Short mmCIF file of C-alpha atoms in Angstrom, two decimals:
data_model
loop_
_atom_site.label_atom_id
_atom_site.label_comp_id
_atom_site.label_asym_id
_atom_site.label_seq_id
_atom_site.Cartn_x
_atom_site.Cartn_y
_atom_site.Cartn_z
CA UNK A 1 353.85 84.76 281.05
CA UNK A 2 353.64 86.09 277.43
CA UNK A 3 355.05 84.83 274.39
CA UNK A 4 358.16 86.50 273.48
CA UNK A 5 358.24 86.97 269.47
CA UNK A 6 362.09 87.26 268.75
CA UNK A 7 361.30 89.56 265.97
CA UNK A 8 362.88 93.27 265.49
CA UNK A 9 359.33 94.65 266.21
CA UNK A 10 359.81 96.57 270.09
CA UNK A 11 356.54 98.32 271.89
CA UNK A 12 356.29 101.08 273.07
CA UNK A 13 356.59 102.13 276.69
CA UNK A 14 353.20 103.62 277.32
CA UNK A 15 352.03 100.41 276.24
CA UNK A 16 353.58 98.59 279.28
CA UNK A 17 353.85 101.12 281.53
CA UNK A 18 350.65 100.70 283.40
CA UNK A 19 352.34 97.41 284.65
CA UNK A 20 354.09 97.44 288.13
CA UNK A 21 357.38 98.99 287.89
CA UNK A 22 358.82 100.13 291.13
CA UNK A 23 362.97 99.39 290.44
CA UNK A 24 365.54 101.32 287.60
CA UNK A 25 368.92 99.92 286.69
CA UNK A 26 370.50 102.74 284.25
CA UNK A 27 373.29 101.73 281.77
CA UNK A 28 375.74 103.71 279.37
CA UNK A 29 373.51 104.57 276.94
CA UNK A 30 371.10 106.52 279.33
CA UNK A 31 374.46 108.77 279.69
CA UNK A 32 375.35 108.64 276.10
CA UNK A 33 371.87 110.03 275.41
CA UNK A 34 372.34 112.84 277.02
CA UNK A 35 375.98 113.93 276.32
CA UNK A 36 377.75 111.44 273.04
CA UNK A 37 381.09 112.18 274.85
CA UNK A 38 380.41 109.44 277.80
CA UNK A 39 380.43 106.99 274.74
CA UNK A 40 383.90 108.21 273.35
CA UNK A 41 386.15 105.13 275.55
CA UNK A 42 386.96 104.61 278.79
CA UNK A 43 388.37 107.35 281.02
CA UNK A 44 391.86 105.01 280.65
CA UNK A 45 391.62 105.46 276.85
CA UNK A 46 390.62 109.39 276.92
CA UNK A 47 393.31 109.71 279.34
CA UNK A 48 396.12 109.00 276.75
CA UNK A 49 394.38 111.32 274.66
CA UNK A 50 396.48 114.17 273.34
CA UNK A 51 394.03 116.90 273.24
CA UNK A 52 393.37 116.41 277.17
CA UNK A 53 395.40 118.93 279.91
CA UNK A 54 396.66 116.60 281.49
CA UNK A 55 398.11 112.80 279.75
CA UNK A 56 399.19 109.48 281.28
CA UNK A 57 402.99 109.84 280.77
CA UNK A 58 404.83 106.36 279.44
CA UNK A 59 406.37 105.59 282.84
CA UNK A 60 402.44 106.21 284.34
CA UNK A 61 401.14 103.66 281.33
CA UNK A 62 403.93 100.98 282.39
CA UNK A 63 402.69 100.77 285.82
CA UNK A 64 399.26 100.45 284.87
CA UNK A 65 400.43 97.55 282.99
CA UNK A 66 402.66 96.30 285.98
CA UNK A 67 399.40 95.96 287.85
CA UNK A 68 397.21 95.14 285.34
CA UNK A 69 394.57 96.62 285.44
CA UNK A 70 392.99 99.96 283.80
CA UNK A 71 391.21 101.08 287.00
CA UNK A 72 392.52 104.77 288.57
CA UNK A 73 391.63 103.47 291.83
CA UNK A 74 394.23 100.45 291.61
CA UNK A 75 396.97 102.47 290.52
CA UNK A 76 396.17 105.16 293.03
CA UNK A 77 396.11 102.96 295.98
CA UNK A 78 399.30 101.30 294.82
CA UNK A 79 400.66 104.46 295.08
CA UNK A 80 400.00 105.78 298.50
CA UNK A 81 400.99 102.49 299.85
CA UNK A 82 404.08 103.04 297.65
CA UNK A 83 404.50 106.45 299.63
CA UNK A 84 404.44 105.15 303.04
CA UNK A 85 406.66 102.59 302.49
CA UNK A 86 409.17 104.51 301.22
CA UNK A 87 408.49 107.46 303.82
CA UNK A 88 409.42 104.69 306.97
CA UNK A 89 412.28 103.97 304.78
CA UNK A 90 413.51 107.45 304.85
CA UNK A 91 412.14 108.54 301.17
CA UNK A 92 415.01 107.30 299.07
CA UNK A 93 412.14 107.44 295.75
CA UNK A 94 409.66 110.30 296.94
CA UNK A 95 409.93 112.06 294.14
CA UNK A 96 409.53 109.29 291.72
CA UNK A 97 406.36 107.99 293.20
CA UNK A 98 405.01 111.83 294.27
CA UNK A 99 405.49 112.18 290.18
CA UNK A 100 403.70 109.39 289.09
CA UNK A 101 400.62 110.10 291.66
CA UNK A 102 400.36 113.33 290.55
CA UNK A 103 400.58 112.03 286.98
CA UNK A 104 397.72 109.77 287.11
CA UNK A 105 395.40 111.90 289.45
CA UNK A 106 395.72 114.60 287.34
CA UNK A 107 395.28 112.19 284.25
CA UNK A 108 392.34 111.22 285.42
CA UNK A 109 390.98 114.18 286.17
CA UNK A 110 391.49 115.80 282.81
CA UNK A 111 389.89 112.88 281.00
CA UNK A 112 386.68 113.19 283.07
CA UNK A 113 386.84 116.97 282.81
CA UNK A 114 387.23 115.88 278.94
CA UNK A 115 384.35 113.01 278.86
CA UNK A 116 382.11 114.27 281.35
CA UNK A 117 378.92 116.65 280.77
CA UNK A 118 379.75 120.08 282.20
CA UNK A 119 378.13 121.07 285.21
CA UNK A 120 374.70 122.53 284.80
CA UNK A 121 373.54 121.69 280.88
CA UNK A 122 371.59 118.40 281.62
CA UNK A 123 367.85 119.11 281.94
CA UNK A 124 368.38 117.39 285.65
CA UNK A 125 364.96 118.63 286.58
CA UNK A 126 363.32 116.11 283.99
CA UNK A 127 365.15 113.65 285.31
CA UNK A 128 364.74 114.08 288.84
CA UNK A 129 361.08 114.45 288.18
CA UNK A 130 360.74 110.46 286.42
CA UNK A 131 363.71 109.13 288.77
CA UNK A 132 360.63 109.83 291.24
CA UNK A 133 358.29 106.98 289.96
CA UNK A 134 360.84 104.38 290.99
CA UNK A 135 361.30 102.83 294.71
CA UNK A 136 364.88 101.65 293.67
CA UNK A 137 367.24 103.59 291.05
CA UNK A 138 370.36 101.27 290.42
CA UNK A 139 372.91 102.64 288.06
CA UNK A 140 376.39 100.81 287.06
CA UNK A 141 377.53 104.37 285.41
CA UNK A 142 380.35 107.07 287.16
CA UNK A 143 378.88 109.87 286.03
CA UNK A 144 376.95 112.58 288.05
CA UNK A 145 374.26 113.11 286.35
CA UNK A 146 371.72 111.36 288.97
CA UNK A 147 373.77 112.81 291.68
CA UNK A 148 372.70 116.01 289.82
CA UNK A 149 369.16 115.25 289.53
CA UNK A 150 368.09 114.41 292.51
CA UNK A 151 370.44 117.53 294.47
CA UNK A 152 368.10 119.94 292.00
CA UNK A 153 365.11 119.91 294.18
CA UNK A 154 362.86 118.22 296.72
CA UNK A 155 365.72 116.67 298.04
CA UNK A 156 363.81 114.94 300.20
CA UNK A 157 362.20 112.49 298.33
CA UNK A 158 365.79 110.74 297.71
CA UNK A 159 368.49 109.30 299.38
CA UNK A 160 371.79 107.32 299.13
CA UNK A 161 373.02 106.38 302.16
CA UNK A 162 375.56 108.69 302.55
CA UNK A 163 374.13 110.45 305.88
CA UNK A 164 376.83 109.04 307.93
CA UNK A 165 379.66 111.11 310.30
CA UNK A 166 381.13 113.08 307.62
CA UNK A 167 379.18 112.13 304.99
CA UNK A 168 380.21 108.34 304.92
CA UNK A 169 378.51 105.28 304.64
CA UNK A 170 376.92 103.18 307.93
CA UNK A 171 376.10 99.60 307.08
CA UNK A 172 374.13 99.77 310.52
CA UNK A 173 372.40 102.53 309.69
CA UNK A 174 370.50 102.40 306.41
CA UNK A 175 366.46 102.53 307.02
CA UNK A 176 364.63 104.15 304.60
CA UNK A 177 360.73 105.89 304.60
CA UNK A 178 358.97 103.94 302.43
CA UNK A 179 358.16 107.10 300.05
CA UNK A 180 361.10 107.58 299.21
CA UNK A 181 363.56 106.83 296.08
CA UNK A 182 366.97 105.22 297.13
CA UNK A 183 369.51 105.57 294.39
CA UNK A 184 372.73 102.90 294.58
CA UNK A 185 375.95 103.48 292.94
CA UNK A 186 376.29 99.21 291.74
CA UNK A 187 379.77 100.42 290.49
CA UNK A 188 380.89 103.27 292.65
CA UNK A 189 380.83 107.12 290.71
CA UNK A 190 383.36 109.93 290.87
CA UNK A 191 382.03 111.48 293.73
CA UNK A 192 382.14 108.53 295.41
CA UNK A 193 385.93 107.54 297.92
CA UNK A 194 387.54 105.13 299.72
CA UNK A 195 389.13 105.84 303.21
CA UNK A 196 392.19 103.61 304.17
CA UNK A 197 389.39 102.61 307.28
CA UNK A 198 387.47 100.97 304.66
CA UNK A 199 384.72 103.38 304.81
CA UNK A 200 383.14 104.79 301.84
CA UNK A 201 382.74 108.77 301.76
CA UNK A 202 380.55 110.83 299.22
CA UNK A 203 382.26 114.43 298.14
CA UNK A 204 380.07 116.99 297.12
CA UNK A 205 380.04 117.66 293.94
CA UNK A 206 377.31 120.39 293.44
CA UNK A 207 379.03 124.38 292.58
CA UNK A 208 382.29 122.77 291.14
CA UNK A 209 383.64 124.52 288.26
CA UNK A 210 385.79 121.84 287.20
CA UNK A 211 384.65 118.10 288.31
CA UNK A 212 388.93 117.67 288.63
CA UNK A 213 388.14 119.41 291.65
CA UNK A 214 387.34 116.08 292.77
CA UNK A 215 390.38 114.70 292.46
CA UNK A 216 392.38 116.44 294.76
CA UNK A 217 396.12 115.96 294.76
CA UNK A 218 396.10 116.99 298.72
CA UNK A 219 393.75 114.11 299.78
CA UNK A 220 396.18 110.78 298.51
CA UNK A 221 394.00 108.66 301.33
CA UNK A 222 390.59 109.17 299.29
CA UNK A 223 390.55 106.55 296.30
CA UNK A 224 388.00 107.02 293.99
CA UNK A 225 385.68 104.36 294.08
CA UNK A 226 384.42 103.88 290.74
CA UNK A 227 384.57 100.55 288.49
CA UNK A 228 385.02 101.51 284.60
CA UNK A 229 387.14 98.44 283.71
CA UNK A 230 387.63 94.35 283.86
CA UNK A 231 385.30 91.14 283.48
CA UNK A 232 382.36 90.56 285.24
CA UNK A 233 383.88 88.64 287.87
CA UNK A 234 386.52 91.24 288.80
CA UNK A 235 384.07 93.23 289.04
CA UNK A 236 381.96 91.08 291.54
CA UNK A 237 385.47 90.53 293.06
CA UNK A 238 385.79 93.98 293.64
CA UNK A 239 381.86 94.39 295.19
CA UNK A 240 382.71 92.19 297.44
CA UNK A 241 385.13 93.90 299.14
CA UNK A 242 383.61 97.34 299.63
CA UNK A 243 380.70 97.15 302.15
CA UNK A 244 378.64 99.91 300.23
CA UNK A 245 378.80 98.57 297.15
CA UNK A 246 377.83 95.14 298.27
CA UNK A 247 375.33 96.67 299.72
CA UNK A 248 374.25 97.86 296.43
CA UNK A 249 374.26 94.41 294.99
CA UNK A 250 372.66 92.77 297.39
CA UNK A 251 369.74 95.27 297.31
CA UNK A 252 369.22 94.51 293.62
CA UNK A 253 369.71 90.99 294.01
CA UNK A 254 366.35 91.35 296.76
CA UNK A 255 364.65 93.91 294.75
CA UNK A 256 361.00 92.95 293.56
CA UNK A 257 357.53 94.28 291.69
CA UNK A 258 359.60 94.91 288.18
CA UNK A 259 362.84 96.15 286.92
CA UNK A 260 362.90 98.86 284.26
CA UNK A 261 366.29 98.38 282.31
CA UNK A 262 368.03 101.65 280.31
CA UNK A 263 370.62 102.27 278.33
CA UNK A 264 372.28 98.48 279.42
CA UNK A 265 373.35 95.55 277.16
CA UNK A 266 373.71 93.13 279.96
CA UNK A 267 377.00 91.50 278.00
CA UNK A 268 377.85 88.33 280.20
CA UNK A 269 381.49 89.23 280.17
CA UNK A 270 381.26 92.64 281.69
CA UNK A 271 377.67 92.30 283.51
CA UNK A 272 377.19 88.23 284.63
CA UNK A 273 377.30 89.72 287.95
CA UNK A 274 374.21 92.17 286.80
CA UNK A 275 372.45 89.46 284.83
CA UNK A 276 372.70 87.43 288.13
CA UNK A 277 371.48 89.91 290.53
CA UNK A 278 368.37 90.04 288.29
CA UNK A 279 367.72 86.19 288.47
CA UNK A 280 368.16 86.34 291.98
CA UNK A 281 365.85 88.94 292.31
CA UNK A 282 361.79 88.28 293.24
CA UNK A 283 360.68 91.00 289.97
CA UNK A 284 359.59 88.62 288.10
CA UNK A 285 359.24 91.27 285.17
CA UNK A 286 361.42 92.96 283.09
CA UNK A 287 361.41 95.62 281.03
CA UNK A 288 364.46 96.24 278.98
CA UNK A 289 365.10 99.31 276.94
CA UNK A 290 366.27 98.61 273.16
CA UNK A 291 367.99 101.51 270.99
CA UNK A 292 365.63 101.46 267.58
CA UNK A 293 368.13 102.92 265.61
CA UNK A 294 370.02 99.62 264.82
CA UNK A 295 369.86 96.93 262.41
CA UNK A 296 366.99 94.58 263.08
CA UNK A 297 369.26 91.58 262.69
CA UNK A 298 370.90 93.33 265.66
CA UNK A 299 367.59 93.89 267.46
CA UNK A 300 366.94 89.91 266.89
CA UNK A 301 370.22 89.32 268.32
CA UNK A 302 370.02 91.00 271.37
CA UNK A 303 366.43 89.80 272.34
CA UNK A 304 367.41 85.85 271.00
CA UNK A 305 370.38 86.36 273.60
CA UNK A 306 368.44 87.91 276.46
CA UNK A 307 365.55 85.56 276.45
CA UNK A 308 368.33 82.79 277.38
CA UNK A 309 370.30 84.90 280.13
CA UNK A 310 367.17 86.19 281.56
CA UNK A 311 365.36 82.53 281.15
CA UNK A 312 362.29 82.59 283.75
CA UNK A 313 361.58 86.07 283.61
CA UNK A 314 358.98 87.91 282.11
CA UNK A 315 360.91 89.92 279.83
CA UNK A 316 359.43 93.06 277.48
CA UNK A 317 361.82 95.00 275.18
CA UNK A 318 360.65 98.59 274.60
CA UNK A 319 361.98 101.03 272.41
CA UNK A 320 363.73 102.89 274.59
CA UNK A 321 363.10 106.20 273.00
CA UNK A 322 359.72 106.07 274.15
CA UNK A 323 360.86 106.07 277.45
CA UNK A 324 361.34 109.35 279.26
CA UNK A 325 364.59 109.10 280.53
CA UNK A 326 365.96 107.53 277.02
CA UNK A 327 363.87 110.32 275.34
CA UNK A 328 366.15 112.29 272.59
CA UNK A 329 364.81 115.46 274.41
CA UNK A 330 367.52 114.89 276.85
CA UNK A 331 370.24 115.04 274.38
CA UNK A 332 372.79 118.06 275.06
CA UNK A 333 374.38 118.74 271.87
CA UNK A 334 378.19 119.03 272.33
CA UNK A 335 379.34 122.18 270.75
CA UNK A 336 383.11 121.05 270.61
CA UNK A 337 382.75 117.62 268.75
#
């Protein structure tokens, strides 16, 4: 194992990238590199946003304190469990809860409209062409921009799992060709539902004007399945309970020969669960992207903290730029900021 020098010095990737790297976890940042608007809050925050269509009212905002939580998906379900109680009891408060369901549905639809890179400006054809070097692409992100890349061509060469009856997910039924690259949603994405069976559903998402088209106020029995908010254990909480996205975790916690890591700060308080998966893993190296463009004290920081939550692994930190799926080239420059 080489000596790690906690310095702000960071190689390049071609200098490492003859090594064997056959799994991709994607972060944040890889998003934020292409379009600066993923990095403007959380879809909760841009959803009380005034310059959005569509705003969380103050009655909408209590009840996502009354739960406590800042997930769609919790308030959602709430909801429609909400609506059939109150439909066996004759719908006494229809209205009321019809009105808040529409409020936050179309909330959150207007704050990923808002946050979310419009259809058909990411260079998705780069990106499908390096998400091909990689056995295993794991992302923790909701956007659709690998859902994009890898619907742009050769389809083949990827798959998710979704090739169930009606385009749902079969725990029994998930064999894979070895040539291909399987992509896993760790965290859910916005294309990604729930079903009141438990099953988890993918929507397509390709030829949508607006992606609020994906949150369909006729459909109150798909909730979104996408994780944006909490600690790392309520997030591992949640995991747990969703068969595909355990299935996710478990297949990073198993993954081996090398994890590439982009755009990702593995914090322990949002991502213990991610930092654990890793240990677990049998990659014994890994390669973890670092933005340049910080302080070096930062730099130092970030590689003095990683060396201890990663302890046993055979880390590298790259700059990430020199990577080609952190590259700047990527960057869509957003005409409205």
């Amino acid at each position: 194992m080489p000596e790690i020098k906690i310095d702000e010095n960071l190689v390049k990737w071609d200098e490492i990238s003859a090594l064997e790297w056959k799994n991709l976890l994607l972060g944040n940042g890889f998003s934020i590199n292409i379009w600066s608007r993923f990095g403007y809050g959380t879809l909760f925050e841009v959803a009380q946003q005034e310059d959005i269509e569509h705003q969380l009212t103050e009655q909408s905002l209590a009840l996502f304190g009354h739960v406590g939580s800042a997930n769609f998906e919790d308030v959602l379900r709430i909801l429609y469990h909400a609506k059939l109680v109150d439909e066996q009891l004759g719908s006494p408060q229809g209205a009321e809860i019809t009105a808040l369901y529409e409020c936050a549905k179309n909330a959150l639809g207007s704050a990923v409209n808002f946050a979310h890179i419009p259809p058909a400006l990411a260079n998705v054809a780069e990106i499908n062409a390096r998400l091909r070097d990689y056995k295993n692409v794991f992302t923790t992100n909701y956007d659709l921009i690998p859902y994009w890349a890898i619907m742009d061509s050769d389809t083949w060469r990827f798959k998710d799992y979704f090739w169930g009856e009606d385009g749902c997910f079969d725990p029994t039924d998930t064999n894979v060709p070895a040539d291909r690259t399987k992509l896993h949603y760790l965290h859910g994405a916005i294309h990604i539902v729930e079903l009141p069976s438990g099953k988890t559903k993918k929507l397509s998402a390709n030829g949508l004007n607006r992606l609020s088209e994906l949150f369909d106020l006729d459909h109150p029995e798909q909730f979104p399945l996408f994780i944006t908010e909490g600690s790392s254990n309520w997030k591992l909480s949640r995991i747990k309970r969703n068969d595909y996205l355990r299935f996710c975790y478990e297949k990073l916690a198993n993954s081996k020969n090398g994890l590439v890591v982009i755009g990702h700060s593995l914090h322990k308080d949002y991502d213990q669960h991610i930092i654990d998966a890793i240990l677990q893993s049998d990659s014994s190296k890994v390669a973890i992207g670092v933005w340049p463009n910080q302080d070096g004290d930062q730099i130092v920081a970030l590689k003095s903290r990683l060396t201890v939550d990663l302890k046993g692994k055979e880390l590298y930190f790259f700059n990430s730029q020199s990577h080609p799926l952190a590259s700047t080239d990527l960057n869509v420059p957003d005409e409205d900021s």
